[in-house]
C-alpha cells in the first residue's frame, strides 16, 4: 500500500476572480457563450487580434540572421528600456535628459508592479500603500505578498457611477506622510472612471504637500483616448514638478502582446546618482526572482518604437482598437435604450477604456451566466473590447432580463 501524499492536506484554492472567468467560459459548450471577463481585445468577428505592425516587426526579427538568443542583461533590453521611458514620460522629458530615470524591463504590468513592490518593501521607509476602492483584483495581492501594508482610498461612487473625488481627497489627506499611493494612469480598472486633468492636478498638489509617493499603474496607455500622449498626461504632470514617482507599464493591451509578457518598471528620482544606485538595487530584486527577462516581446516593441514609420502604423492600429471600443459603448447604450431597460445606462458611454462597470450585482451576473452564457467578473465589470455588433443584442437581452427579474 502506498503512503498518502505528503501534500494530502493542501486545500483546493478558489479560481482567480478574473482569469477564473475564462476557465468557466472554456467549460461551457453553448454556441452562444460570450466571454466579457478578462480584458483582452477581440475583433468584430470575436477573434484575438495580432496587430499588422507586430507581425511586420516579428518578420523582420526572424529574417535577421544576426539575431541570437543569448541572455539579456538582468534589467533587459537597453533600447527597449530607453524607448519605454520616452513613451511614458515624453520624448522631451527633462527627467530623462537629466538621467534621473531608471527603467527596467519586466514581465508585463504585473511583473513591473511586483518588482516595484519588492523594491519599496526593501528600500522605502513607509510600508503603507493606498490603493483605490475598487481596484484591479490582483493589486492587493501583488503588494501584500511583497510585504507592503495595503490600505484603500475612496475612488468610486456607486450612486453617481462616477468619481468620489471628495472621498479620495479626504482619504489621501489623512494618509500618513510618505505613504505610497497606487494610481491608475488612465482607464481605471474596473470602473472606467478617471479624474479630469484639473482633478489630477489637485491630487498631485495634495500628494506633494504631504510627501505621498505616487506609484502609477499604466496598463492602457493609448487605449483610453486613442492617443498615447493624452493618456500619459497625468504621469507627466507628476514628473514635471520635479518630484519622485514610480511607474509600471504594460504592452499587453496597447500592442496586443498579452502572452509575450512585456512591460517596464521605472523610477523617476531627484538626481542621476540616486537613479543609478536604485538601478543597482533593482538588479538584486530581479536576479533571484527570474534572473533576466525574455527577449522576444521586448525586441518587437523596440523594433516598432525606434522606427518612425512603424511607430506611426502602430498609433493608427491602436486608435482603431480604441475607436471600436467607443463604438461598442454607443451601440450597447442605444440597444438598452431602445429596449426600455430600467435604469440610467449613460455611464456606459461616459466611462472610458476597456471596461464598463455596469452596476449589475452578483445575482444579476450569475443570472446572465446561467441563462445567457455571458461570462463576466462578479463585480459587474464587462470588457467592452470583447463585444461586437453581432453580440450586443444578446448582451442587451441579458441585461434587460437580469434587471427585470434579479
Ligand atoms: C484584466 O483586468 O482583465 C486584465 O488586466 C487581465 C488580468 O491579468 O487580470
mmCIF file of C-alpha atoms and ligand atoms in Angstrom:
data_model
loop_
_atom_site.group_PDB
_atom_site.id
_atom_site.type_symbol
_atom_site.label_atom_id
_atom_site.label_comp_id
_atom_site.label_asym_id
_atom_site.label_seq_id
_atom_site.Cartn_x
_atom_site.Cartn_y
_atom_site.Cartn_z
ATOM 1 C CA UNK A 1 0.000 0.000 0.000
ATOM 2 C CA UNK A 2 1.391 3.381 -0.928
ATOM 3 C CA UNK A 3 1.697 6.050 1.722
ATOM 4 C CA UNK A 4 -0.593 9.108 1.446
ATOM 5 C CA UNK A 5 0.732 12.099 -0.469
ATOM 6 C CA UNK A 6 2.860 14.486 1.546
ATOM 7 C CA UNK A 7 0.593 17.152 0.016
ATOM 8 C CA UNK A 8 -2.643 15.477 1.107
ATOM 9 C CA UNK A 9 -3.516 18.432 3.336
ATOM 10 C CA UNK A 10 -3.300 21.023 0.583
ATOM 11 C CA UNK A 11 -6.718 22.625 0.258
ATOM 12 C CA UNK A 12 -8.334 23.498 -3.049
ATOM 13 C CA UNK A 13 -7.783 27.190 -3.822
ATOM 14 C CA UNK A 14 -10.508 29.282 -5.441
ATOM 15 C CA UNK A 15 -10.052 30.322 -9.071
ATOM 16 C CA UNK A 16 -8.725 33.825 -9.738
ATOM 17 C CA UNK A 17 -11.586 36.331 -9.835
ATOM 18 C CA UNK A 18 -10.704 37.465 -13.373
ATOM 19 C CA UNK A 19 -8.777 34.634 -15.060
ATOM 20 C CA UNK A 20 -11.148 32.099 -13.458
ATOM 21 C CA UNK A 21 -13.956 33.556 -15.585
ATOM 22 C CA UNK A 22 -12.139 32.306 -18.702
ATOM 23 C CA UNK A 23 -11.752 28.870 -17.090
ATOM 24 C CA UNK A 24 -15.544 28.704 -16.564
ATOM 25 C CA UNK A 25 -16.196 30.050 -20.083
ATOM 26 C CA UNK A 26 -13.964 27.379 -21.656
ATOM 27 C CA UNK A 27 -16.008 24.651 -19.962
ATOM 28 C CA UNK A 28 -19.309 25.933 -21.405
ATOM 29 C CA UNK A 29 -20.324 24.165 -24.625
ATOM 30 C CA UNK A 30 -23.096 26.614 -25.592
ATOM 31 C CA UNK A 31 -22.666 28.102 -29.100
ATOM 32 C CA UNK A 32 -23.888 31.486 -27.870
ATOM 33 C CA UNK A 33 -21.409 31.794 -24.995
ATOM 34 C CA UNK A 34 -19.668 35.143 -24.645
ATOM 35 C CA UNK A 35 -16.588 35.960 -22.560
ATOM 36 C CA UNK A 36 -16.602 39.554 -21.290
ATOM 37 C CA UNK A 37 -14.423 38.702 -18.277
ATOM 38 C CA UNK A 38 -10.736 39.182 -18.956
ATOM 39 C CA UNK A 39 -9.658 42.466 -20.551
ATOM 40 C CA UNK A 40 -8.492 41.190 -23.910
ATOM 41 C CA UNK A 41 -9.252 42.852 -27.234
ATOM 42 C CA UNK A 42 -11.350 40.999 -29.808
ATOM 43 C CA UNK A 43 -12.159 41.895 -33.422
ATOM 44 C CA UNK A 44 -15.692 42.396 -34.763
ATOM 45 C CA UNK A 45 -15.523 38.674 -35.549
ATOM 46 C CA UNK A 46 -14.795 37.936 -31.889
ATOM 47 C CA UNK A 47 -11.195 36.863 -32.606
ATOM 48 C CA UNK A 48 -7.960 37.853 -30.837
ATOM 49 C CA UNK A 49 -6.009 40.454 -32.835
ATOM 50 C CA UNK A 50 -2.316 40.465 -33.689
ATOM 51 C CA UNK A 51 -1.510 43.952 -34.977
ATOM 52 C CA UNK A 52 -0.107 44.172 -38.522
ATOM 53 C CA UNK A 53 2.800 46.209 -37.259
ATOM 54 C CA UNK A 54 3.610 43.475 -34.735
ATOM 55 C CA UNK A 55 3.553 40.813 -37.490
ATOM 56 C CA UNK A 56 5.853 43.043 -39.550
ATOM 57 C CA UNK A 57 8.291 43.517 -36.659
ATOM 58 C CA UNK A 58 8.310 39.770 -35.940
ATOM 59 C CA UNK A 59 9.049 39.037 -39.595
ATOM 60 C CA UNK A 60 11.980 41.426 -39.524
ATOM 61 C CA UNK A 61 13.320 39.820 -36.356
ATOM 62 C CA UNK A 62 13.006 36.316 -37.776
ATOM 63 C CA UNK A 63 14.735 37.330 -41.030
ATOM 64 C CA UNK A 64 17.629 38.987 -39.238
ATOM 65 C CA UNK A 65 20.230 36.200 -39.153
ATOM 66 C CA UNK A 66 22.482 38.212 -36.850
ATOM 67 C CA UNK A 67 19.982 37.852 -34.017
ATOM 68 C CA UNK A 68 20.817 35.335 -31.319
ATOM 69 C CA UNK A 69 19.064 34.008 -28.228
ATOM 70 C CA UNK A 70 21.659 34.987 -25.633
ATOM 71 C CA UNK A 71 20.542 36.045 -22.144
ATOM 72 C CA UNK A 72 19.518 39.651 -21.832
ATOM 73 C CA UNK A 73 21.072 41.689 -19.007
ATOM 74 C CA UNK A 74 19.210 41.471 -15.670
ATOM 75 C CA UNK A 75 17.358 44.710 -16.441
ATOM 76 C CA UNK A 76 16.518 43.673 -20.016
ATOM 77 C CA UNK A 77 16.997 45.168 -23.440
ATOM 78 C CA UNK A 78 18.637 48.600 -23.230
ATOM 79 C CA UNK A 79 16.858 50.045 -26.299
ATOM 80 C CA UNK A 80 13.518 48.793 -25.049
ATOM 81 C CA UNK A 81 14.049 50.469 -21.672
ATOM 82 C CA UNK A 82 15.048 53.827 -23.165
ATOM 83 C CA UNK A 83 12.172 53.836 -25.636
ATOM 84 C CA UNK A 84 9.646 52.769 -22.989
ATOM 85 C CA UNK A 85 10.699 55.643 -20.734
ATOM 86 C CA UNK A 86 10.261 58.090 -23.619
ATOM 87 C CA UNK A 87 6.871 56.647 -24.453
ATOM 88 C CA UNK A 88 5.503 57.164 -20.981
ATOM 89 C CA UNK A 89 7.335 60.292 -19.765
ATOM 90 C CA UNK A 90 7.522 62.046 -23.166
ATOM 91 C CA UNK A 91 10.381 62.315 -25.677
ATOM 92 C CA UNK A 92 11.414 65.706 -24.277
ATOM 93 C CA UNK A 93 11.136 64.786 -20.587
ATOM 94 C CA UNK A 94 13.740 66.726 -18.552
ATOM 95 C CA UNK A 95 13.890 63.816 -16.076
ATOM 96 C CA UNK A 96 15.128 61.532 -18.882
ATOM 97 C CA UNK A 97 17.552 64.157 -20.209
ATOM 98 C CA UNK A 98 18.976 64.609 -16.730
ATOM 99 C CA UNK A 99 19.428 60.808 -16.339
ATOM 100 C CA UNK A 100 17.151 60.803 -13.303
ATOM 101 C CA UNK A 101 15.043 57.898 -14.577
ATOM 102 C CA UNK A 102 15.873 54.250 -14.228
ATOM 103 C CA UNK A 103 13.825 51.822 -16.332
ATOM 104 C CA UNK A 104 13.978 48.041 -16.196
ATOM 105 C CA UNK A 105 12.252 45.542 -18.482
ATOM 106 C CA UNK A 106 9.795 43.371 -16.550
ATOM 107 C CA UNK A 107 7.149 40.705 -17.109
ATOM 108 C CA UNK A 108 4.300 42.905 -18.338
ATOM 109 C CA UNK A 109 2.353 45.144 -15.957
ATOM 110 C CA UNK A 110 2.026 42.607 -13.161
ATOM 111 C CA UNK A 111 5.742 41.806 -13.110
ATOM 112 C CA UNK A 112 6.564 45.521 -13.133
ATOM 113 C CA UNK A 113 4.284 46.138 -10.160
ATOM 114 C CA UNK A 114 5.802 43.191 -8.349
ATOM 115 C CA UNK A 115 9.397 44.346 -8.894
ATOM 116 C CA UNK A 116 8.379 47.837 -7.761
ATOM 117 C CA UNK A 117 6.654 46.440 -4.682
ATOM 118 C CA UNK A 118 9.713 44.364 -3.722
ATOM 119 C CA UNK A 119 11.997 47.351 -4.178
ATOM 120 C CA UNK A 120 9.777 49.540 -1.998
ATOM 121 C CA UNK A 121 9.484 46.871 0.701
ATOM 122 C CA UNK A 122 13.298 46.728 0.917
ATOM 123 C CA UNK A 123 14.319 50.335 0.408
ATOM 124 C CA UNK A 124 11.479 52.659 1.323
ATOM 125 C CA UNK A 125 10.769 53.726 4.871
ATOM 126 C CA UNK A 126 6.967 53.713 4.673
ATOM 127 C CA UNK A 127 5.245 50.363 4.116
ATOM 128 C CA UNK A 128 1.650 51.564 3.703
ATOM 129 C CA UNK A 129 0.342 51.589 0.144
ATOM 130 C CA UNK A 130 -3.065 53.123 -0.592
ATOM 131 C CA UNK A 131 -4.983 51.529 -3.448
ATOM 132 C CA UNK A 132 -8.273 52.788 -4.897
ATOM 133 C CA UNK A 133 -11.562 51.225 -3.836
ATOM 134 C CA UNK A 134 -12.308 49.311 -6.043
ATOM 135 C CA UNK A 135 -9.206 48.356 -7.989
ATOM 136 C CA UNK A 136 -7.827 45.546 -10.160
ATOM 137 C CA UNK A 137 -8.217 42.334 -8.145
ATOM 138 C CA UNK A 138 -4.528 41.463 -8.336
ATOM 139 C CA UNK A 139 -3.260 44.761 -6.855
ATOM 140 C CA UNK A 140 -3.739 43.917 -3.156
ATOM 141 C CA UNK A 141 -2.130 40.503 -3.675
ATOM 142 C CA UNK A 142 0.920 41.847 -5.500
ATOM 143 C CA UNK A 143 1.616 44.441 -2.831
ATOM 144 C CA UNK A 144 0.862 42.424 0.280
ATOM 145 C CA UNK A 145 2.922 39.428 -0.823
ATOM 146 C CA UNK A 146 5.896 41.780 -1.176
ATOM 147 C CA UNK A 147 5.448 42.855 2.455
ATOM 148 C CA UNK A 148 3.686 46.201 1.985
ATOM 149 C CA UNK A 149 0.697 47.065 4.088
ATOM 150 C CA UNK A 150 -2.317 47.564 1.834
ATOM 151 C CA UNK A 151 -4.866 50.294 2.679
ATOM 152 C CA UNK A 152 -7.541 51.777 0.466
ATOM 153 C CA UNK A 153 -8.813 55.200 -0.528
ATOM 154 C CA UNK A 154 -12.291 56.033 -1.728
ATOM 155 C CA UNK A 155 -12.487 56.275 -5.514
ATOM 156 C CA UNK A 156 -15.830 55.242 -6.981
ATOM 157 C CA UNK A 157 -19.264 56.443 -6.003
ATOM 158 C CA UNK A 158 -21.873 53.780 -6.876
ATOM 159 C CA UNK A 159 -24.711 56.296 -6.659
ATOM 160 C CA UNK A 160 -23.301 58.579 -9.374
ATOM 161 C CA UNK A 161 -21.308 55.798 -11.055
ATOM 162 C CA UNK A 162 -18.557 58.386 -11.194
ATOM 163 C CA UNK A 163 -15.547 59.537 -9.188
ATOM 164 C CA UNK A 164 -15.861 60.092 -5.435
ATOM 165 C CA UNK A 165 -13.434 62.987 -5.656
ATOM 166 C CA UNK A 166 -14.214 64.379 -2.215
ATOM 167 C CA UNK A 167 -13.751 60.956 -0.615
ATOM 168 C CA UNK A 168 -10.482 60.484 -2.493
ATOM 169 C CA UNK A 169 -9.096 63.826 -1.293
ATOM 170 C CA UNK A 170 -10.190 63.149 2.290
ATOM 171 C CA UNK A 171 -8.620 59.682 2.381
ATOM 172 C CA UNK A 172 -5.338 60.736 0.805
ATOM 173 C CA UNK A 173 -5.391 63.804 3.042
ATOM 174 C CA UNK A 174 -5.476 61.608 6.127
ATOM 175 C CA UNK A 175 -2.893 59.063 4.895
ATOM 176 C CA UNK A 176 0.380 59.103 6.849
ATOM 177 C CA UNK A 177 3.033 61.329 5.343
ATOM 178 C CA UNK A 178 5.273 59.341 2.986
ATOM 179 C CA UNK A 179 2.660 56.661 2.245
ATOM 180 C CA UNK A 180 2.732 55.112 -1.230
ATOM 181 C CA UNK A 181 -0.333 55.759 -3.399
ATOM 182 C CA UNK A 182 -1.246 53.486 -6.296
ATOM 183 C CA UNK A 183 -2.804 55.487 -9.131
ATOM 184 C CA UNK A 184 -4.252 54.117 -12.363
ATOM 185 C CA UNK A 185 -2.661 56.314 -15.041
ATOM 186 C CA UNK A 186 -5.738 56.130 -17.269
ATOM 187 C CA UNK A 187 -8.773 53.939 -17.957
ATOM 188 C CA UNK A 188 -9.239 52.895 -14.335
ATOM 189 C CA UNK A 189 -9.803 49.147 -13.986
ATOM 190 C CA UNK A 190 -12.551 48.071 -13.197
ATOM 191 C CA UNK A 191 -14.609 51.290 -13.194
ATOM 192 C CA UNK A 192 -13.628 53.106 -16.413
ATOM 193 C CA UNK A 193 -13.802 56.320 -14.356
ATOM 194 C CA UNK A 194 -10.817 58.703 -14.466
ATOM 195 C CA UNK A 195 -10.210 62.071 -12.783
ATOM 196 C CA UNK A 196 -10.212 65.109 -15.096
ATOM 197 C CA UNK A 197 -6.853 66.837 -15.674
ATOM 198 C CA UNK A 198 -7.889 69.565 -13.195
ATOM 199 C CA UNK A 199 -8.676 66.908 -10.604
ATOM 200 C CA UNK A 200 -5.366 65.182 -11.328
ATOM 201 C CA UNK A 201 -3.608 68.419 -10.600
ATOM 202 C CA UNK A 202 -5.412 68.755 -7.284
ATOM 203 C CA UNK A 203 -4.442 65.181 -6.427
ATOM 204 C CA UNK A 204 -0.846 65.973 -7.348
ATOM 205 C CA UNK A 205 -0.760 69.097 -5.179
ATOM 206 C CA UNK A 206 -2.230 67.273 -2.209
ATOM 207 C CA UNK A 207 0.155 64.344 -2.594
ATOM 208 C CA UNK A 208 3.218 66.535 -2.976
ATOM 209 C CA UNK A 209 2.240 68.683 0.013
ATOM 210 C CA UNK A 210 2.002 65.535 2.158
ATOM 211 C CA UNK A 211 5.049 63.798 0.686
ATOM 212 C CA UNK A 212 2.951 60.860 -0.578
ATOM 213 C CA UNK A 213 4.797 58.699 -3.107
ATOM 214 C CA UNK A 214 2.953 58.150 -6.426
ATOM 215 C CA UNK A 215 3.112 54.678 -7.997
ATOM 216 C CA UNK A 216 1.379 54.708 -11.396
ATOM 217 C CA UNK A 217 -0.016 51.599 -12.998
ATOM 218 C CA UNK A 218 -0.162 52.294 -16.739
ATOM 219 C CA UNK A 219 -1.749 49.282 -18.384
ATOM 220 C CA UNK A 220 -3.796 51.101 -21.007
ATOM 221 C CA UNK A 221 -1.711 53.927 -22.488
ATOM 222 C CA UNK A 222 -3.400 54.843 -25.790
ATOM 223 C CA UNK A 223 -6.380 52.611 -25.120
ATOM 224 C CA UNK A 224 -8.392 55.218 -23.229
ATOM 225 C CA UNK A 225 -8.425 58.189 -25.606
ATOM 226 C CA UNK A 226 -6.715 56.621 -28.604
ATOM 227 C CA UNK A 227 -3.758 58.999 -28.027
ATOM 228 C CA UNK A 228 -0.571 57.795 -26.352
ATOM 229 C CA UNK A 229 0.374 61.307 -25.256
ATOM 230 C CA UNK A 230 -3.038 62.269 -23.886
ATOM 231 C CA UNK A 231 -3.247 59.084 -21.827
ATOM 232 C CA UNK A 232 0.184 59.745 -20.283
ATOM 233 C CA UNK A 233 -0.700 63.295 -19.205
ATOM 234 C CA UNK A 234 -1.399 62.531 -15.529
ATOM 235 C CA UNK A 235 2.020 60.867 -15.111
ATOM 236 C CA UNK A 236 3.801 63.658 -16.969
ATOM 237 C CA UNK A 237 2.184 66.199 -14.644
ATOM 238 C CA UNK A 238 3.735 64.494 -11.634
ATOM 239 C CA UNK A 239 7.139 64.212 -13.321
ATOM 240 C CA UNK A 240 7.053 67.871 -14.412
ATOM 241 C CA UNK A 241 7.016 69.119 -10.816
ATOM 242 C CA UNK A 242 10.449 67.561 -10.231
ATOM 243 C CA UNK A 243 9.232 65.130 -7.577
ATOM 244 C CA UNK A 244 9.721 61.405 -7.470
ATOM 245 C CA UNK A 245 7.393 58.768 -8.835
ATOM 246 C CA UNK A 246 7.208 55.136 -9.920
ATOM 247 C CA UNK A 247 5.507 53.712 -12.991
ATOM 248 C CA UNK A 248 4.600 50.234 -14.218
ATOM 249 C CA UNK A 249 3.991 49.938 -17.971
ATOM 250 C CA UNK A 250 2.345 47.127 -19.896
ATOM 251 C CA UNK A 251 2.326 46.436 -23.642
ATOM 252 C CA UNK A 252 -0.318 43.721 -23.252
ATOM 253 C CA UNK A 253 -3.271 45.795 -24.387
ATOM 254 C CA UNK A 254 -1.864 48.676 -26.423
ATOM 255 C CA UNK A 255 0.346 46.458 -28.598
ATOM 256 C CA UNK A 256 -1.739 43.319 -28.122
ATOM 257 C CA UNK A 257 1.297 41.478 -26.698
ATOM 258 C CA UNK A 258 -0.614 39.810 -23.840
ATOM 259 C CA UNK A 259 1.168 36.452 -23.817
ATOM 260 C CA UNK A 260 4.611 37.888 -24.573
ATOM 261 C CA UNK A 261 4.666 39.364 -21.060
ATOM 262 C CA UNK A 262 6.389 42.600 -21.946
ATOM 263 C CA UNK A 263 6.427 45.638 -19.702
ATOM 264 C CA UNK A 264 8.673 48.104 -17.941
ATOM 265 C CA UNK A 265 9.134 49.495 -14.462
ATOM 266 C CA UNK A 266 10.560 52.984 -13.974
ATOM 267 C CA UNK A 267 11.558 55.085 -11.018
ATOM 268 C CA UNK A 268 11.950 58.803 -11.520
ATOM 269 C CA UNK A 269 14.443 60.080 -8.954
ATOM 270 C CA UNK A 270 15.548 63.566 -7.984
ATOM 271 C CA UNK A 271 19.165 63.082 -9.044
ATOM 272 C CA UNK A 272 21.145 60.939 -11.510
ATOM 273 C CA UNK A 273 23.397 59.359 -8.863
ATOM 274 C CA UNK A 274 20.335 58.203 -6.894
ATOM 275 C CA UNK A 275 18.797 56.715 -10.055
ATOM 276 C CA UNK A 276 21.951 54.760 -10.736
ATOM 277 C CA UNK A 277 22.095 53.332 -7.178
ATOM 278 C CA UNK A 278 18.396 52.494 -7.382
ATOM 279 C CA UNK A 279 19.039 50.585 -10.606
ATOM 280 C CA UNK A 280 21.814 48.572 -8.965
ATOM 281 C CA UNK A 281 19.330 47.513 -6.260
ATOM 282 C CA UNK A 282 16.616 46.666 -8.789
ATOM 283 C CA UNK A 283 19.031 44.126 -10.228
ATOM 284 C CA UNK A 284 19.241 42.481 -6.809
ATOM 285 C CA UNK A 285 15.458 42.291 -6.705
ATOM 286 C CA UNK A 286 15.157 40.778 -10.184
ATOM 287 C CA UNK A 287 18.030 38.271 -10.281
ATOM 288 C CA UNK A 288 16.689 35.824 -7.651
ATOM 289 C CA UNK A 289 13.097 36.142 -8.975
ATOM 290 C CA UNK A 290 13.536 35.260 -12.671
ATOM 291 C CA UNK A 291 17.161 36.107 -13.467
ATOM 292 C CA UNK A 292 16.529 38.201 -16.555
ATOM 293 C CA UNK A 293 13.522 38.898 -18.799
ATOM 294 C CA UNK A 294 12.567 37.253 -22.133
ATOM 295 C CA UNK A 295 13.944 38.694 -25.354
ATOM 296 C CA UNK A 296 11.241 38.279 -27.994
ATOM 297 C CA UNK A 297 8.448 40.612 -26.892
ATOM 298 C CA UNK A 298 10.844 43.394 -25.914
ATOM 299 C CA UNK A 299 12.540 43.119 -29.322
ATOM 300 C CA UNK A 300 9.173 43.526 -31.053
ATOM 301 C CA UNK A 301 8.418 46.646 -29.011
ATOM 302 C CA UNK A 302 11.881 48.146 -29.556
ATOM 303 C CA UNK A 303 11.670 47.489 -33.317
ATOM 304 C CA UNK A 304 8.356 49.338 -33.521
ATOM 305 C CA UNK A 305 9.226 52.210 -31.210
ATOM 306 C CA UNK A 306 12.519 53.089 -32.890
ATOM 307 C CA UNK A 307 11.209 53.205 -36.444
ATOM 308 C CA UNK A 308 9.133 56.286 -37.242
ATOM 309 C CA UNK A 309 7.105 54.555 -39.914
ATOM 310 C CA UNK A 310 6.298 51.537 -37.759
ATOM 311 C CA UNK A 311 5.530 53.738 -34.777
ATOM 312 C CA UNK A 312 3.025 55.663 -36.890
ATOM 313 C CA UNK A 313 1.461 52.449 -38.131
ATOM 314 C CA UNK A 314 1.108 51.324 -34.503
ATOM 315 C CA UNK A 315 -0.663 54.527 -33.485
ATOM 316 C CA UNK A 316 -3.181 54.070 -36.319
ATOM 317 C CA UNK A 317 -3.922 50.465 -35.310
ATOM 318 C CA UNK A 318 -4.131 51.444 -31.644
ATOM 319 C CA UNK A 319 -6.582 54.243 -32.410
ATOM 320 C CA UNK A 320 -8.698 51.805 -34.420
ATOM 321 C CA UNK A 321 -8.943 49.499 -31.374
ATOM 322 C CA UNK A 322 -9.829 52.401 -29.068
ATOM 323 C CA UNK A 323 -12.432 53.685 -31.541
ATOM 324 C CA UNK A 324 -14.039 50.264 -31.897
ATOM 325 C CA UNK A 325 -14.456 50.085 -28.129
ATOM 326 C CA UNK A 326 -16.024 53.552 -28.040
ATOM 327 C CA UNK A 327 -18.370 52.447 -30.802
ATOM 328 C CA UNK A 328 -19.355 49.350 -28.773
ATOM 329 C CA UNK A 329 -20.227 51.626 -25.847
ATOM 330 C CA UNK A 330 -22.589 53.635 -28.022
ATOM 331 C CA UNK A 331 -24.174 50.542 -29.550
ATOM 332 C CA UNK A 332 -24.786 48.893 -26.176
ATOM 333 C CA UNK A 333 -26.226 52.092 -24.746
ATOM 334 C CA UNK A 334 -28.519 52.519 -27.776
ATOM 335 C CA UNK A 335 -29.651 48.885 -27.572
ATOM 336 C CA UNK A 336 -30.616 49.187 -23.877
ATOM 337 C CA UNK A 337 -32.395 52.476 -24.506
ATOM 338 C CA UNK A 338 -34.321 51.015 -27.431
ATOM 339 C CA UNK A 339 -35.483 48.143 -25.233
ATOM 340 C CA UNK A 340 -36.511 50.485 -22.425
ATOM 341 C CA UNK A 341 -34.314 48.587 -19.954
ATOM 342 C CA UNK A 342 -34.931 50.016 -16.460
ATOM 343 C CA UNK A 343 -32.230 52.339 -15.151
ATOM 344 C CA UNK A 344 -29.926 55.072 -16.426
ATOM 345 C CA UNK A 345 -27.247 53.495 -18.623
ATOM 346 C CA UNK A 346 -25.464 56.706 -19.598
ATOM 347 C CA UNK A 347 -22.406 55.583 -17.612
ATOM 348 C CA UNK A 348 -21.728 53.086 -20.419
ATOM 349 C CA UNK A 349 -20.863 55.964 -22.741
ATOM 350 C CA UNK A 350 -19.303 58.158 -20.035
ATOM 351 C CA UNK A 351 -16.825 55.576 -18.744
ATOM 352 C CA UNK A 352 -13.642 55.083 -20.736
ATOM 353 C CA UNK A 353 -11.103 52.424 -21.644
ATOM 354 C CA UNK A 354 -11.573 48.719 -21.875
ATOM 355 C CA UNK A 355 -14.216 48.211 -19.195
ATOM 356 C CA UNK A 356 -17.698 49.257 -18.189
ATOM 357 C CA UNK A 357 -18.600 48.934 -14.545
ATOM 358 C CA UNK A 358 -22.232 48.157 -15.225
ATOM 359 C CA UNK A 359 -23.681 48.376 -11.738
ATOM 360 C CA UNK A 360 -25.113 44.853 -12.159
ATOM 361 C CA UNK A 361 -24.954 42.963 -8.872
ATOM 362 C CA UNK A 362 -23.593 39.466 -8.170
ATOM 363 C CA UNK A 363 -27.028 37.834 -8.527
ATOM 364 C CA UNK A 364 -27.677 39.556 -11.821
ATOM 365 C CA UNK A 365 -24.253 38.482 -13.109
ATOM 366 C CA UNK A 366 -24.929 34.874 -12.036
ATOM 367 C CA UNK A 367 -28.325 35.007 -13.775
ATOM 368 C CA UNK A 368 -26.758 36.257 -17.022
ATOM 369 C CA UNK A 369 -24.163 33.495 -16.942
ATOM 370 C CA UNK A 370 -26.690 30.775 -16.193
ATOM 371 C CA UNK A 371 -29.432 31.848 -18.587
ATOM 372 C CA UNK A 372 -27.495 33.624 -21.336
ATOM 373 C CA UNK A 373 -23.996 32.067 -21.159
ATOM 374 C CA UNK A 374 -22.461 35.508 -20.735
ATOM 375 C CA UNK A 375 -19.305 35.470 -18.607
ATOM 376 C CA UNK A 376 -18.083 38.492 -16.638
ATOM 377 C CA UNK A 377 -16.497 39.223 -13.274
ATOM 378 C CA UNK A 378 -18.905 39.036 -10.352
ATOM 379 C CA UNK A 379 -18.493 42.776 -9.600
ATOM 380 C CA UNK A 380 -20.440 43.549 -12.795
ATOM 381 C CA UNK A 381 -17.440 44.603 -14.890
ATOM 382 C CA UNK A 382 -17.657 43.856 -18.599
ATOM 383 C CA UNK A 383 -14.860 44.046 -21.128
ATOM 384 C CA UNK A 384 -16.188 46.275 -23.913
ATOM 385 C CA UNK A 385 -13.306 45.044 -26.061
ATOM 386 C CA UNK A 386 -14.852 41.575 -26.085
ATOM 387 C CA UNK A 387 -18.104 42.797 -27.686
ATOM 388 C CA UNK A 388 -19.101 43.095 -31.336
ATOM 389 C CA UNK A 389 -22.127 44.404 -33.249
ATOM 390 C CA UNK A 390 -23.189 40.765 -33.559
ATOM 391 C CA UNK A 391 -23.122 40.039 -29.807
ATOM 392 C CA UNK A 392 -24.542 43.324 -28.485
ATOM 393 C CA UNK A 393 -28.220 42.339 -28.980
ATOM 394 C CA UNK A 394 -27.597 39.164 -26.948
ATOM 395 C CA UNK A 395 -25.932 41.141 -24.142
ATOM 396 C CA UNK A 396 -28.703 43.755 -24.190
ATOM 397 C CA UNK A 397 -31.350 40.981 -23.924
ATOM 398 C CA UNK A 398 -29.459 39.500 -20.954
ATOM 399 C CA UNK A 399 -29.075 42.824 -19.125
ATOM 400 C CA UNK A 400 -32.713 43.618 -19.788
ATOM 401 C CA UNK A 401 -33.833 40.286 -18.351
ATOM 402 C CA UNK A 402 -31.425 40.488 -15.403
ATOM 403 C CA UNK A 403 -32.588 43.969 -14.377
ATOM 404 C CA UNK A 404 -36.204 42.920 -14.709
ATOM 405 C CA UNK A 405 -36.008 39.728 -12.599
ATOM 406 C CA UNK A 406 -32.963 39.658 -10.298
HETATM 407 C C1 LIG B 1 -7.975 42.343 -16.546
HETATM 408 O O1 LIG B 1 -8.189 43.084 -15.570
HETATM 409 O O2 LIG B 1 -8.864 41.681 -17.094
HETATM 410 C C2 LIG B 1 -6.586 42.275 -17.137
HETATM 411 O O3 LIG B 1 -5.745 43.174 -16.509
HETATM 412 C C3 LIG B 1 -6.063 40.902 -17.214
HETATM 413 C C4 LIG B 1 -5.586 40.355 -15.898
HETATM 414 O O4 LIG B 1 -4.444 39.892 -15.833
HETATM 415 O O5 LIG B 1 -6.352 40.367 -14.920
#
